[in-house]
Short mmCIF file of C-alpha atoms in Angstrom, two decimals:
data_model
loop_
_atom_site.label_atom_id
_atom_site.label_comp_id
_atom_site.label_asym_id
_atom_site.label_seq_id
_atom_site.Cartn_x
_atom_site.Cartn_y
_atom_site.Cartn_z
CA MET A 834 -0.09 0.16 -0.09
CA ILE A 835 2.79 2.41 0.81
CA ASP A 836 4.54 1.97 -2.62
CA ASP A 837 0.95 3.26 -4.06
CA ALA A 838 1.30 6.14 -1.92
CA ILE A 839 5.06 6.94 -3.11
CA ARG A 840 4.20 6.25 -6.69
CA GLY A 841 0.81 8.83 -6.21
CA LEU A 842 3.25 11.34 -4.74
CA VAL A 843 5.34 11.19 -7.89
CA GLU A 844 2.66 11.27 -10.23
CA TYR A 845 1.36 14.16 -8.41
CA GLY A 846 4.70 15.92 -9.15
CA LEU A 847 4.67 15.13 -12.79
CA GLU A 848 1.01 16.24 -13.44
CA THR A 849 1.68 19.71 -11.58
CA GLY A 850 4.91 19.90 -13.20
CA LEU A 851 6.97 20.33 -10.15
CA ILE A 852 9.10 17.48 -11.86
CA GLU A 853 9.76 16.16 -15.23
CA ARG A 854 9.82 12.65 -16.53
CA GLU A 855 13.61 12.17 -16.27
CA ASP A 856 13.19 13.32 -12.25
CA ALA A 857 10.87 10.61 -11.37
CA ILE A 858 13.05 7.88 -10.35
CA TYR A 859 15.29 10.45 -8.61
CA ALA A 860 12.36 11.84 -6.72
CA ARG A 861 10.99 8.34 -5.90
CA ASN A 862 14.16 7.50 -4.20
CA GLN A 863 14.56 10.66 -2.10
CA ILE A 864 10.86 10.03 -0.88
CA LEU A 865 12.03 6.59 -0.09
CA ASP A 866 14.59 8.10 2.05
CA VAL A 867 12.81 10.34 3.59
CA MET A 868 10.20 7.58 4.60
CA GLY A 869 13.12 5.70 5.99
CA LEU A 870 12.62 2.76 3.64
CA SER A 871 15.11 1.08 1.00
CA GLU A 872 12.88 -0.82 -1.09
CA TYR A 873 10.24 -0.07 -3.74
CA ARG A 874 7.98 -2.31 -5.80
CA GLU A 875 6.02 -0.79 -8.58
CA PRO A 876 2.17 -1.37 -7.77
CA GLU A 877 0.68 -3.60 -10.55
CA ALA A 878 -2.79 -2.03 -10.33
CA PRO A 879 -1.98 1.36 -9.49
CA ARG A 880 -4.53 3.10 -6.87
CA ALA A 881 -6.24 6.48 -7.87
CA TYR A 882 -5.91 9.23 -5.32
CA ALA A 883 -8.49 12.14 -4.97
CA GLY A 884 -5.66 14.67 -4.34
CA LEU A 885 -2.40 15.36 -2.79
CA GLU A 886 -3.98 15.58 1.01
CA GLU A 887 -5.01 11.87 0.37
CA ILE A 888 -1.51 10.87 -0.57
CA LEU A 889 0.25 12.70 2.25
CA LYS A 890 -2.35 11.44 4.66
CA GLU A 891 -1.51 7.55 3.72
CA LEU A 892 2.57 8.42 3.82
CA LEU A 893 2.10 10.31 7.43
CA ASP A 894 0.00 7.70 8.73
CA ASP A 895 2.42 4.78 7.75
CA ALA A 896 5.42 6.79 9.31
CA CYS A 897 3.70 7.21 12.11
CA ALA A 898 2.88 3.76 12.41
CA ARG A 899 6.63 2.89 12.34
CA GLY A 900 7.66 5.49 14.85
CA LEU A 901 9.19 8.00 12.41
CA LEU A 902 7.59 11.00 13.92
CA GLU A 903 7.39 12.16 17.61
CA SER A 904 3.91 12.42 17.75
CA ASP A 905 1.09 12.14 15.82
CA SER A 906 -0.22 15.40 15.98
CA VAL A 907 -0.51 18.22 13.28
CA VAL A 908 2.72 19.95 14.13
CA TYR A 909 4.87 16.84 13.85
CA ARG A 910 2.98 15.92 10.60
CA ASP A 911 3.43 19.25 8.74
CA LEU A 912 7.39 18.87 9.86
CA PHE A 913 7.35 15.35 8.19
CA ASP A 914 5.29 16.05 5.04
CA THR A 915 7.01 19.22 4.19
CA ARG A 916 10.16 17.14 3.99
CA LEU A 917 8.38 14.84 1.48
CA MET A 918 7.31 17.71 -0.42
CA ASN A 919 10.77 18.85 -1.07
CA CYS A 920 11.69 15.71 -2.68
CA LEU A 921 9.38 17.47 -5.47
CA MET A 922 11.14 20.82 -5.41
CA PRO A 923 13.07 22.66 -7.71
CA ARG A 924 16.22 24.21 -6.38
CA PRO A 925 15.81 28.21 -5.72
CA SER A 926 18.13 29.03 -8.54
CA GLU A 927 15.69 27.08 -10.86
CA VAL A 928 12.75 28.58 -9.81
CA ASN A 929 14.29 32.21 -9.74
CA ARG A 930 15.64 31.83 -13.44
CA GLU A 931 11.84 30.38 -14.62
CA PHE A 932 10.31 33.19 -12.93
CA TRP A 933 12.41 36.06 -14.59
CA LYS A 934 12.35 34.00 -17.76
CA ARG A 935 8.31 34.25 -17.73
CA TYR A 936 8.49 37.92 -16.46
CA GLY A 937 10.18 38.79 -19.64
CA GLN A 938 6.81 37.92 -21.24
CA SER A 939 4.83 39.89 -18.81
CA PRO A 940 4.59 40.18 -14.79
CA GLU A 941 1.57 38.57 -14.63
CA THR A 942 2.80 35.55 -16.28
CA ALA A 943 5.65 35.36 -13.80
CA THR A 944 3.47 35.55 -10.74
CA GLU A 945 0.91 33.38 -11.94
CA TYR A 946 3.80 30.60 -12.47
CA TYR A 947 5.21 31.72 -8.73
CA TYR A 948 1.49 31.09 -7.32
CA LYS A 949 0.70 27.89 -8.77
CA LEU A 950 4.37 26.59 -7.86
CA SER A 951 3.61 28.02 -3.96
CA GLN A 952 -0.06 26.16 -4.15
CA ASP A 953 1.32 22.85 -5.91
CA SER A 954 4.37 22.87 -3.79
CA ASP A 955 1.85 22.47 -0.47
CA TYR A 956 3.75 25.69 0.92
CA ILE A 957 -0.04 27.11 0.54
CA ARG A 958 -2.04 24.10 1.93
CA ARG A 959 -5.32 24.58 -0.52
CA TYR A 960 -7.15 21.88 1.24
CA ARG A 961 -6.90 23.86 4.39
CA ILE A 962 -7.54 27.07 2.91
CA LYS A 963 -10.77 26.03 1.60
CA LYS A 964 -11.85 25.32 5.02
CA ASP A 965 -12.04 29.14 6.08
CA MET A 966 -15.19 30.78 6.04
CA LYS A 967 -15.76 33.37 3.71
CA TRP A 968 -18.86 35.64 2.65
CA THR A 969 -19.60 39.44 1.76
CA ALA A 970 -21.37 42.19 3.53
CA ASP A 971 -22.88 45.03 2.09
CA THR A 972 -22.56 48.02 4.15
CA ARG A 973 -22.80 51.84 3.61
CA TYR A 974 -18.94 51.76 2.86
CA GLY A 975 -19.37 49.00 -0.12
CA ARG A 976 -19.17 45.32 0.13
CA LEU A 977 -16.79 43.95 2.78
CA ASP A 978 -15.20 40.66 2.88
CA ILE A 979 -15.60 38.56 5.96
CA THR A 980 -13.63 35.69 6.66
CA VAL A 981 -13.33 33.11 9.84
CA ASN A 982 -9.77 31.91 9.96
CA LEU A 983 -9.59 27.94 10.22
CA SER A 984 -6.54 27.36 8.14
CA LYS A 985 -3.89 27.87 10.88
CA PRO A 986 -3.85 24.50 12.66
CA GLU A 987 -3.91 24.50 16.64
CA LYS A 988 -1.14 23.08 17.90
CA ASP A 989 -2.02 19.90 20.58
CA PRO A 990 -0.72 20.29 24.24
CA LYS A 991 2.43 18.22 23.63
CA ALA A 992 3.82 20.03 20.84
CA ILE A 993 3.27 23.29 22.83
CA ALA A 994 4.87 21.84 25.91
CA ALA A 995 8.22 20.78 23.42
CA ALA A 996 8.10 24.16 21.56
CA LYS A 997 8.37 25.65 25.29
CA LEU A 998 11.45 23.31 26.13
CA ALA A 999 13.24 23.54 22.72
CA LYS A 1000 16.20 25.15 22.65
CA GLN A 1001 15.83 29.03 21.56
CA SER A 1002 17.51 29.61 18.54
CA GLY A 1003 18.60 32.86 16.68
CA TYR A 1004 18.19 30.95 13.14
CA PRO A 1005 16.35 32.04 11.22
CA LYS A 1006 15.89 35.26 13.55
CA CYS A 1007 12.21 35.24 12.38
CA GLN A 1008 9.93 33.76 10.00
CA LEU A 1009 10.30 36.41 7.55
CA CYS A 1010 13.96 36.15 7.17
CA MET A 1011 15.52 34.98 4.08
CA GLU A 1012 17.04 31.94 5.92
CA ASN A 1013 13.72 30.05 5.96
CA VAL A 1014 14.21 28.91 2.42
CA GLY A 1015 14.72 25.30 2.57
CA TYR A 1016 14.51 25.20 6.65
CA ALA A 1017 13.41 21.82 8.17
CA GLY A 1018 11.91 23.63 11.15
CA ARG A 1019 11.03 22.67 14.36
CA THR A 1020 8.40 22.37 16.99
CA ASN A 1021 8.59 26.13 17.34
CA HIS A 1022 9.60 27.44 13.97
CA PRO A 1023 7.39 26.10 10.69
CA ALA A 1024 8.93 23.81 8.35
CA ARG A 1025 10.00 25.56 5.17
CA ASN A 1026 11.80 22.75 3.05
CA ASN A 1027 9.17 23.75 0.31
CA HIS A 1028 9.55 27.25 0.66
CA ARG A 1029 10.95 29.23 -2.29
CA VAL A 1030 11.50 33.28 -2.53
CA ILE A 1031 12.00 35.51 -5.42
CA PRO A 1032 15.10 37.86 -5.07
CA ILE A 1033 14.01 41.59 -5.79
CA THR A 1034 15.61 44.81 -5.49
CA VAL A 1035 13.74 47.64 -3.85
CA ASN A 1036 14.97 51.23 -2.99
CA GLY A 1037 18.69 49.69 -3.98
CA GLY A 1038 18.27 46.91 -1.45
CA GLU A 1039 18.10 43.29 -1.65
CA TRP A 1040 14.55 41.89 -0.64
CA GLY A 1041 12.29 38.84 -0.91
CA PHE A 1042 9.08 38.29 -2.65
CA GLN A 1043 6.93 35.29 -1.64
CA TYR A 1044 3.48 34.40 -1.11
CA SER A 1045 1.79 34.10 2.41
CA PRO A 1046 1.20 30.42 3.40
CA TYR A 1047 -2.39 31.66 4.66
CA VAL A 1048 -3.79 33.39 1.68
CA TYR A 1049 -6.48 35.88 2.88
CA TYR A 1050 -7.34 36.89 -0.81
CA ASN A 1051 -5.81 36.35 -4.40
CA GLU A 1052 -1.86 36.12 -4.58
CA HIS A 1053 -1.41 37.05 -1.07
CA CYS A 1054 1.86 38.13 -1.18
CA ILE A 1055 4.81 39.37 1.22
CA VAL A 1056 7.76 41.32 0.27
CA PHE A 1057 10.62 41.52 2.85
CA ASN A 1058 13.65 43.23 3.86
CA GLY A 1059 16.57 40.60 3.33
CA GLU A 1060 18.24 42.30 6.58
CA HIS A 1061 16.25 41.66 9.83
CA ILE A 1062 15.57 45.37 10.62
CA PRO A 1063 12.61 46.74 12.31
CA MET A 1064 9.35 48.11 10.46
CA LYS A 1065 9.88 51.95 10.50
CA ILE A 1066 7.30 54.10 8.41
CA GLU A 1067 9.54 57.03 6.85
CA ARG A 1068 9.88 58.55 3.21
CA ALA A 1069 11.89 55.56 2.22
CA THR A 1070 8.88 53.38 2.80
CA PHE A 1071 7.26 55.03 0.06
CA VAL A 1072 10.25 54.81 -2.25
CA LYS A 1073 9.90 50.97 -1.66
CA LEU A 1074 5.97 50.57 -2.12
CA PHE A 1075 6.45 52.07 -5.62
CA ASP A 1076 9.62 50.21 -6.54
CA PHE A 1077 7.24 47.15 -6.22
CA ILE A 1078 4.32 48.46 -8.10
CA LYS A 1079 6.62 49.42 -10.79
CA LEU A 1080 7.69 45.74 -11.14
CA PHE A 1081 4.18 44.29 -10.56
CA PRO A 1082 1.70 46.98 -11.72
CA HIS A 1083 -1.22 44.58 -11.44
CA TYR A 1084 -0.53 44.16 -7.70
CA PHE A 1085 -1.03 46.48 -4.92
CA LEU A 1086 1.51 46.84 -1.92
CA GLY A 1087 0.90 48.38 1.62
CA SER A 1088 2.46 48.51 4.87
CA ASN A 1089 0.99 47.89 8.50
CA ALA A 1090 1.51 50.85 10.97
CA ASP A 1091 5.00 50.68 12.87
CA LEU A 1092 3.73 51.23 16.21
CA PRO A 1093 2.32 48.39 18.44
CA ILE A 1094 -1.96 48.16 18.80
CA VAL A 1095 -2.26 49.70 15.06
CA GLY A 1096 0.40 47.49 13.73
CA GLY A 1097 0.94 44.16 12.52
CA SER A 1098 1.73 41.07 14.32
CA ILE A 1099 5.78 40.99 13.24
CA LEU A 1100 7.16 44.58 13.62
CA SER A 1101 10.76 43.30 14.23
CA HIS A 1102 11.13 42.84 10.53
CA ASP A 1103 10.78 45.23 8.05
CA HIS A 1104 7.93 43.92 5.36
CA PHE A 1105 5.06 44.85 3.12
CA GLN A 1106 2.15 42.70 2.10
CA GLY A 1107 0.21 42.88 -1.09
CA GLY A 1108 -1.63 41.10 -4.29
CA HIS A 1109 -3.57 40.84 -7.00
CA TYR A 1110 -6.91 41.98 -5.48
CA THR A 1111 -8.97 44.95 -5.24
CA PHE A 1112 -10.41 45.71 -1.48
CA ALA A 1113 -13.43 47.76 -0.81
CA MET A 1114 -11.33 50.42 0.35
CA ALA A 1115 -9.76 50.67 -3.24
CA LYS A 1116 -13.09 51.12 -4.67
CA ALA A 1117 -14.25 53.56 -2.23
CA PRO A 1118 -14.79 57.15 -3.58
CA ILE A 1119 -13.03 60.54 -2.84
CA GLU A 1120 -15.65 62.25 -1.16
CA LYS A 1121 -14.09 65.72 -0.62
CA HIS A 1122 -11.13 66.93 -2.88
CA PHE A 1123 -8.00 69.10 -1.70
CA THR A 1124 -5.51 71.05 -3.29
CA LEU A 1125 -1.77 72.13 -1.96
CA GLU A 1126 0.43 74.57 -3.36
CA GLY A 1127 3.56 73.55 -5.27
CA PHE A 1128 1.54 69.96 -5.80
CA GLU A 1129 -1.05 71.06 -8.20
CA ASP A 1130 -0.36 68.09 -10.14
CA VAL A 1131 -1.70 65.72 -7.31
CA GLU A 1132 -5.16 64.99 -6.83
CA ALA A 1133 -5.84 64.48 -3.36
CA GLY A 1134 -8.79 63.92 -1.07
CA ILE A 1135 -10.44 62.30 1.95
CA VAL A 1136 -11.78 58.95 1.10
CA PHE A 1137 -15.32 57.97 2.00
CA TRP A 1138 -14.33 55.05 4.31
CA PRO A 1139 -15.01 54.14 7.90
CA MET A 1140 -10.95 54.89 8.95
CA SER A 1141 -9.44 58.20 8.19
CA VAL A 1142 -7.98 57.86 4.54
CA LEU A 1143 -6.43 60.31 2.66
CA ARG A 1144 -5.80 59.59 -1.11
CA LEU A 1145 -3.23 61.12 -3.68
CA ARG A 1146 -2.99 60.35 -7.35
CA CYS A 1147 -0.47 61.26 -9.78
CA GLY A 1148 0.90 60.03 -12.95
CA ASP A 1149 4.61 60.64 -11.44
CA SER A 1150 5.27 58.35 -8.24
CA ASP A 1151 7.81 60.69 -6.97
CA ARG A 1152 5.39 63.40 -6.42
CA LEU A 1153 3.33 60.93 -4.18
CA VAL A 1154 6.79 60.20 -2.34
CA GLU A 1155 7.37 64.06 -1.71
CA LEU A 1156 3.82 64.69 -0.73
CA GLY A 1157 3.53 61.51 1.52
CA ASP A 1158 6.31 62.29 3.29
CA ARG A 1159 5.26 65.85 4.22
CA VAL A 1160 1.73 64.52 5.26
CA LEU A 1161 3.74 61.84 7.42
CA ALA A 1162 5.85 64.40 8.90
CA ALA A 1163 2.91 66.63 9.77
CA TRP A 1164 0.78 63.88 11.35
CA ARG A 1165 3.86 62.36 13.54
CA GLY A 1166 3.89 65.60 15.28
CA TYR A 1167 -0.03 66.59 15.00
CA SER A 1168 -2.19 66.96 18.11
CA ASP A 1169 -5.86 68.27 18.21
CA GLU A 1170 -7.31 68.09 21.96
CA ALA A 1171 -10.62 68.73 20.76
CA ALA A 1172 -10.57 65.49 18.49
CA PHE A 1173 -8.69 63.57 21.14
CA ILE A 1174 -5.68 63.21 18.88
CA PHE A 1175 -2.47 63.42 20.66
CA ALA A 1176 0.66 62.94 19.08
CA GLU A 1177 2.55 61.93 22.28
CA THR A 1178 2.08 61.54 25.92
CA ASP A 1179 4.78 61.00 28.50
CA GLY A 1180 7.28 60.69 25.32
CA GLU A 1181 5.63 57.73 23.96
CA PRO A 1182 4.78 58.78 20.17
CA HIS A 1183 1.11 57.73 19.20
CA ASN A 1184 0.72 58.94 15.56
CA THR A 1185 1.77 56.72 12.27
CA ILE A 1186 0.42 55.95 9.16
CA THR A 1187 -0.97 52.82 7.40
CA PRO A 1188 0.12 53.15 3.86
CA ILE A 1189 -1.07 51.37 0.49
CA ALA A 1190 0.33 52.03 -2.97
CA ARG A 1191 -1.15 50.80 -6.18
CA LYS A 1192 -1.44 51.47 -9.94
CA VAL A 1193 -4.99 52.38 -11.69
CA GLY A 1194 -4.70 53.10 -15.43
CA ASP A 1195 -1.82 55.44 -16.08
CA LYS A 1196 -1.79 56.90 -12.62
CA PHE A 1197 -0.33 55.99 -9.39
CA GLU A 1198 -2.16 56.05 -6.13
CA LEU A 1199 -0.89 56.59 -2.53
CA ASP A 1200 -3.47 55.93 0.37
CA LEU A 1201 -2.38 57.23 3.65
CA VAL A 1202 -4.54 55.85 6.51
CA LEU A 1203 -4.07 57.87 9.45
CA ARG A 1204 -3.82 55.80 12.59
CA ASN A 1205 -3.38 56.43 16.47
CA ASN A 1206 -2.34 54.07 19.44
CA LEU A 1207 -3.46 56.11 22.53
CA THR A 1208 -4.84 54.20 25.24
CA THR A 1209 -6.79 55.36 28.46
CA GLU A 1210 -8.56 53.55 31.42
CA GLU A 1211 -11.71 53.50 29.24
CA PHE A 1212 -10.10 52.21 26.41
CA PRO A 1213 -6.86 49.99 27.59
CA LEU A 1214 -6.69 48.16 24.52
CA GLY A 1215 -6.67 51.52 22.46
CA VAL A 1216 -8.98 54.31 21.88
CA TYR A 1217 -8.89 53.58 18.11
CA HIS A 1218 -9.29 49.89 18.35
CA PRO A 1219 -12.70 47.60 18.29
CA HIS A 1220 -14.39 49.19 21.54
CA GLN A 1221 -15.49 46.60 24.05
CA GLU A 1222 -19.13 46.22 22.94
CA LEU A 1223 -17.75 44.43 20.01
CA HIS A 1224 -14.92 42.20 21.18
CA HIS A 1225 -17.42 39.41 21.38
CA ILE A 1226 -16.84 39.38 17.55
CA LYS A 1227 -13.52 41.31 17.11
CA LYS A 1228 -10.92 42.14 19.73
CA GLU A 1229 -7.71 41.72 17.79
CA ASN A 1230 -5.51 44.49 16.32
CA ILE A 1231 -6.81 46.21 13.18
CA GLY A 1232 -3.67 45.81 10.50
CA LEU A 1233 -3.19 46.67 6.97
CA ILE A 1234 -5.75 43.91 5.58
CA GLU A 1235 -8.60 44.94 7.87
CA VAL A 1236 -7.72 48.40 7.13
CA MET A 1237 -8.63 47.83 3.57
CA GLY A 1238 -12.07 46.13 4.03
CA LEU A 1239 -11.08 42.45 4.74
CA ALA A 1240 -12.25 40.92 8.32
CA VAL A 1241 -10.15 38.25 9.66
CA LEU A 1242 -11.97 36.75 12.46
CA PRO A 1243 -11.08 34.11 15.04
CA SER A 1244 -11.68 30.11 14.27
CA ARG A 1245 -13.96 30.21 17.46
CA LEU A 1246 -16.71 31.70 15.67
CA LYS A 1247 -17.35 29.01 13.46
CA LYS A 1248 -19.01 27.06 16.56
CA GLU A 1249 -20.54 30.25 18.11
CA LEU A 1250 -22.22 31.56 14.79
CA ALA A 1251 -23.72 27.75 14.36
CA ASP A 1252 -24.74 27.54 17.93
CA LEU A 1253 -26.30 30.91 17.92
CA ALA A 1254 -27.99 30.05 14.69
CA ASP A 1255 -30.08 27.49 16.95
CA PHE A 1256 -30.59 29.23 19.90
CA ILE A 1257 -32.24 31.86 17.91
CA ALA A 1258 -34.15 29.63 15.55
CA GLU A 1259 -35.36 27.86 18.56
CA GLY A 1260 -36.13 30.94 20.69
CA ARG A 1261 -33.92 29.79 23.48
CA ASP A 1262 -32.09 31.92 26.10
CA ILE A 1263 -28.88 32.96 24.90
CA ARG A 1264 -27.75 34.31 28.35
CA ALA A 1265 -27.99 30.99 29.84
CA ASP A 1266 -25.29 29.60 27.73
CA GLU A 1267 -21.84 30.07 29.20
CA GLU A 1268 -20.24 30.59 25.83
CA LEU A 1269 -22.92 32.44 23.79
CA ALA A 1270 -23.60 34.87 26.45
CA LYS A 1271 -21.34 37.48 25.31
CA HIS A 1272 -23.22 37.92 21.96
CA ALA A 1273 -26.82 38.16 23.98
CA ASP A 1274 -26.72 42.24 23.64
CA TRP A 1275 -25.59 42.03 20.29
CA VAL A 1276 -28.61 39.46 19.14
CA GLU A 1277 -31.35 41.67 21.23
CA GLU A 1278 -30.31 44.65 19.36
CA PHE A 1279 -30.55 43.60 15.82
CA LEU A 1280 -33.54 40.96 16.06
CA PRO A 1281 -36.09 43.86 16.77
CA ARG A 1282 -34.85 45.48 13.75
CA TYR A 1283 -36.11 42.68 11.74
CA ALA A 1284 -39.26 42.42 13.55
CA ALA A 1285 -40.04 45.98 12.95
CA ALA A 1286 -39.52 45.44 9.17
CA GLY A 1287 -41.45 42.45 9.05
CA VAL A 1288 -39.07 39.79 8.58
CA THR A 1289 -39.41 36.70 10.42
CA VAL A 1290 -36.30 35.02 11.64
CA THR A 1291 -36.51 31.21 10.86
CA ARG A 1292 -34.22 28.10 10.40
CA GLU A 1293 -33.78 29.06 6.70
CA ASN A 1294 -32.78 32.72 7.10
CA VAL A 1295 -31.13 33.02 10.43
CA ASN A 1296 -27.62 31.86 9.19
CA GLY A 1297 -27.84 34.90 6.56
CA ILE A 1298 -28.83 37.23 9.00
CA LEU A 1299 -25.94 36.40 11.48
CA ARG A 1300 -23.53 36.97 8.22
CA THR A 1301 -25.00 40.26 7.71
CA GLU A 1302 -24.87 41.37 10.90
CA VAL A 1303 -21.17 40.15 11.45
CA GLY A 1304 -20.73 42.36 8.44
CA ASN A 1305 -22.07 45.37 10.01
CA VAL A 1306 -20.25 44.56 13.14
CA PHE A 1307 -17.01 44.95 11.21
CA ALA A 1308 -17.64 48.37 9.65
CA ARG A 1309 -18.10 49.37 13.17
CA VAL A 1310 -14.98 47.84 13.99
CA LEU A 1311 -13.17 49.93 11.44
CA GLU A 1312 -15.45 53.25 12.66
CA ASP A 1313 -13.79 52.66 16.04
CA ALA A 1314 -10.43 52.46 14.52
CA GLY A 1315 -10.72 55.70 12.43
CA VAL A 1316 -9.34 58.39 14.16
CA TYR A 1317 -11.61 60.58 12.54
CA LYS A 1318 -15.31 59.81 12.42
CA CYS A 1319 -17.57 59.85 9.27
CA ASP A 1320 -19.67 62.61 10.60
CA GLU A 1321 -19.70 66.19 10.42
CA ASN A 1322 -17.31 66.73 13.23
CA GLY A 1323 -15.25 64.18 12.27
CA ARG A 1324 -14.42 65.50 8.58
CA ALA A 1325 -14.13 69.03 10.45
CA ALA A 1326 -11.38 67.64 12.71
CA PHE A 1327 -9.64 65.79 9.63
CA GLY A 1328 -9.97 68.95 7.51
CA ARG A 1329 -8.30 70.95 10.51
CA PHE A 1330 -5.41 68.43 10.21
CA LEU A 1331 -5.10 68.92 6.37
CA ALA A 1332 -5.16 72.69 6.77
CA SER A 1333 -2.02 72.28 9.03
CA VAL A 1334 -0.34 70.61 6.17
CA GLY A 1335 -1.21 73.45 3.88
CA PHE A 1336 -4.09 71.51 2.00
CA ALA A 1337 -7.09 73.65 0.74
CA GLU A 1338 -10.27 72.46 0.07
CA ALA A 1339 -11.06 72.57 -3.74
#
């Protein structure tokens, strides 16, 4: 039976183009070595497999049964099956050569090749990604994307304990370092045997281009500094963004902010995220235009969006770099007590920017999202952070992806929303359930609106209603994260900041 699975993995490599026919025997022998086997017999009636997941499961089950894995858990299985997939992988130099060869045809051709390779190699585990819950929700700000993340496997207690006891290593320094290419991994660091990176030049420096293993949207990529240096939003940030956009004009690229609370999860390594996807924020219109003396060639305006976004548009990206730097410098030191904006308290800086760059037609665009990480006794997790009444749905930081209109919600919501649907449809007491009680205020707020509109909540429509209301919560999450609100006072305060930069309403 194991010969069937070995043959199946080799055939998978041939079908996907990871290997060629003359590589088949070599690949088989590499797989045998990883499996701790020295013999192979070609199956007389080869078994047909439904897909890669089934092949790997059979190989992993066999390896577990023969004691090749320390434990039959997702952590050790992932470390092992990544070694198996590496038996089918081309060398980094081959991937790089093929990428730039295809780039000669078009940037799109190159990224299509590389994205397919990243999936076929199981670096992006398709069969896990498809488990994520995804839907859209129509709001006053447009159609928002909602995801409940189920593709990141939870570590079992034994693996967690092993990770704590594991020797702390400075190699690789983090999960974004170039040294991850081909790295076997350990209990406290993911396996990357099948990982390949495309080297690119950004702002005169060596950078890497790769895809996220947890693709939240189409061709979700990561662009990272070849050096392990902290993130910093500065003038050079805008240069780097547009250097990448000029290489890959069909992609957008953005950065998390560089301060805690409003920043990303990895602030220790300079990096960006991008991809081939148009978010709701990119579709949002400019609601009020502004001009700035000396930058009459740049279209500027406040975007109709729950967060505070200044959009700059020009055919010359250098002009956007100059103006972006001017806005950033002004925002770093800007305070407006009436709007509860403070540049710093007790020497701690609070103001920063989440920037996003793209090309639309023959124009470059730079969206500057104003961020502030001030905390108070009332809002200890952040004034411009999801407020406490929304934590039953979303408590985590609002990073780049969510700023643009895609909610990444915790996996617990899969079960909680399903249970809520049952409770609502059956008229049961939500407050009586320890796990669901946190949602009771929310449900009691939105159900009367449906009753007033003459909508009867039933088993058939309750899931759709819950998804709509989760979308509404996410819109409110973004409103909380916005330093200026989408109302008359908020727009007036936003205008005061722009006036301090030198902008005048057009």
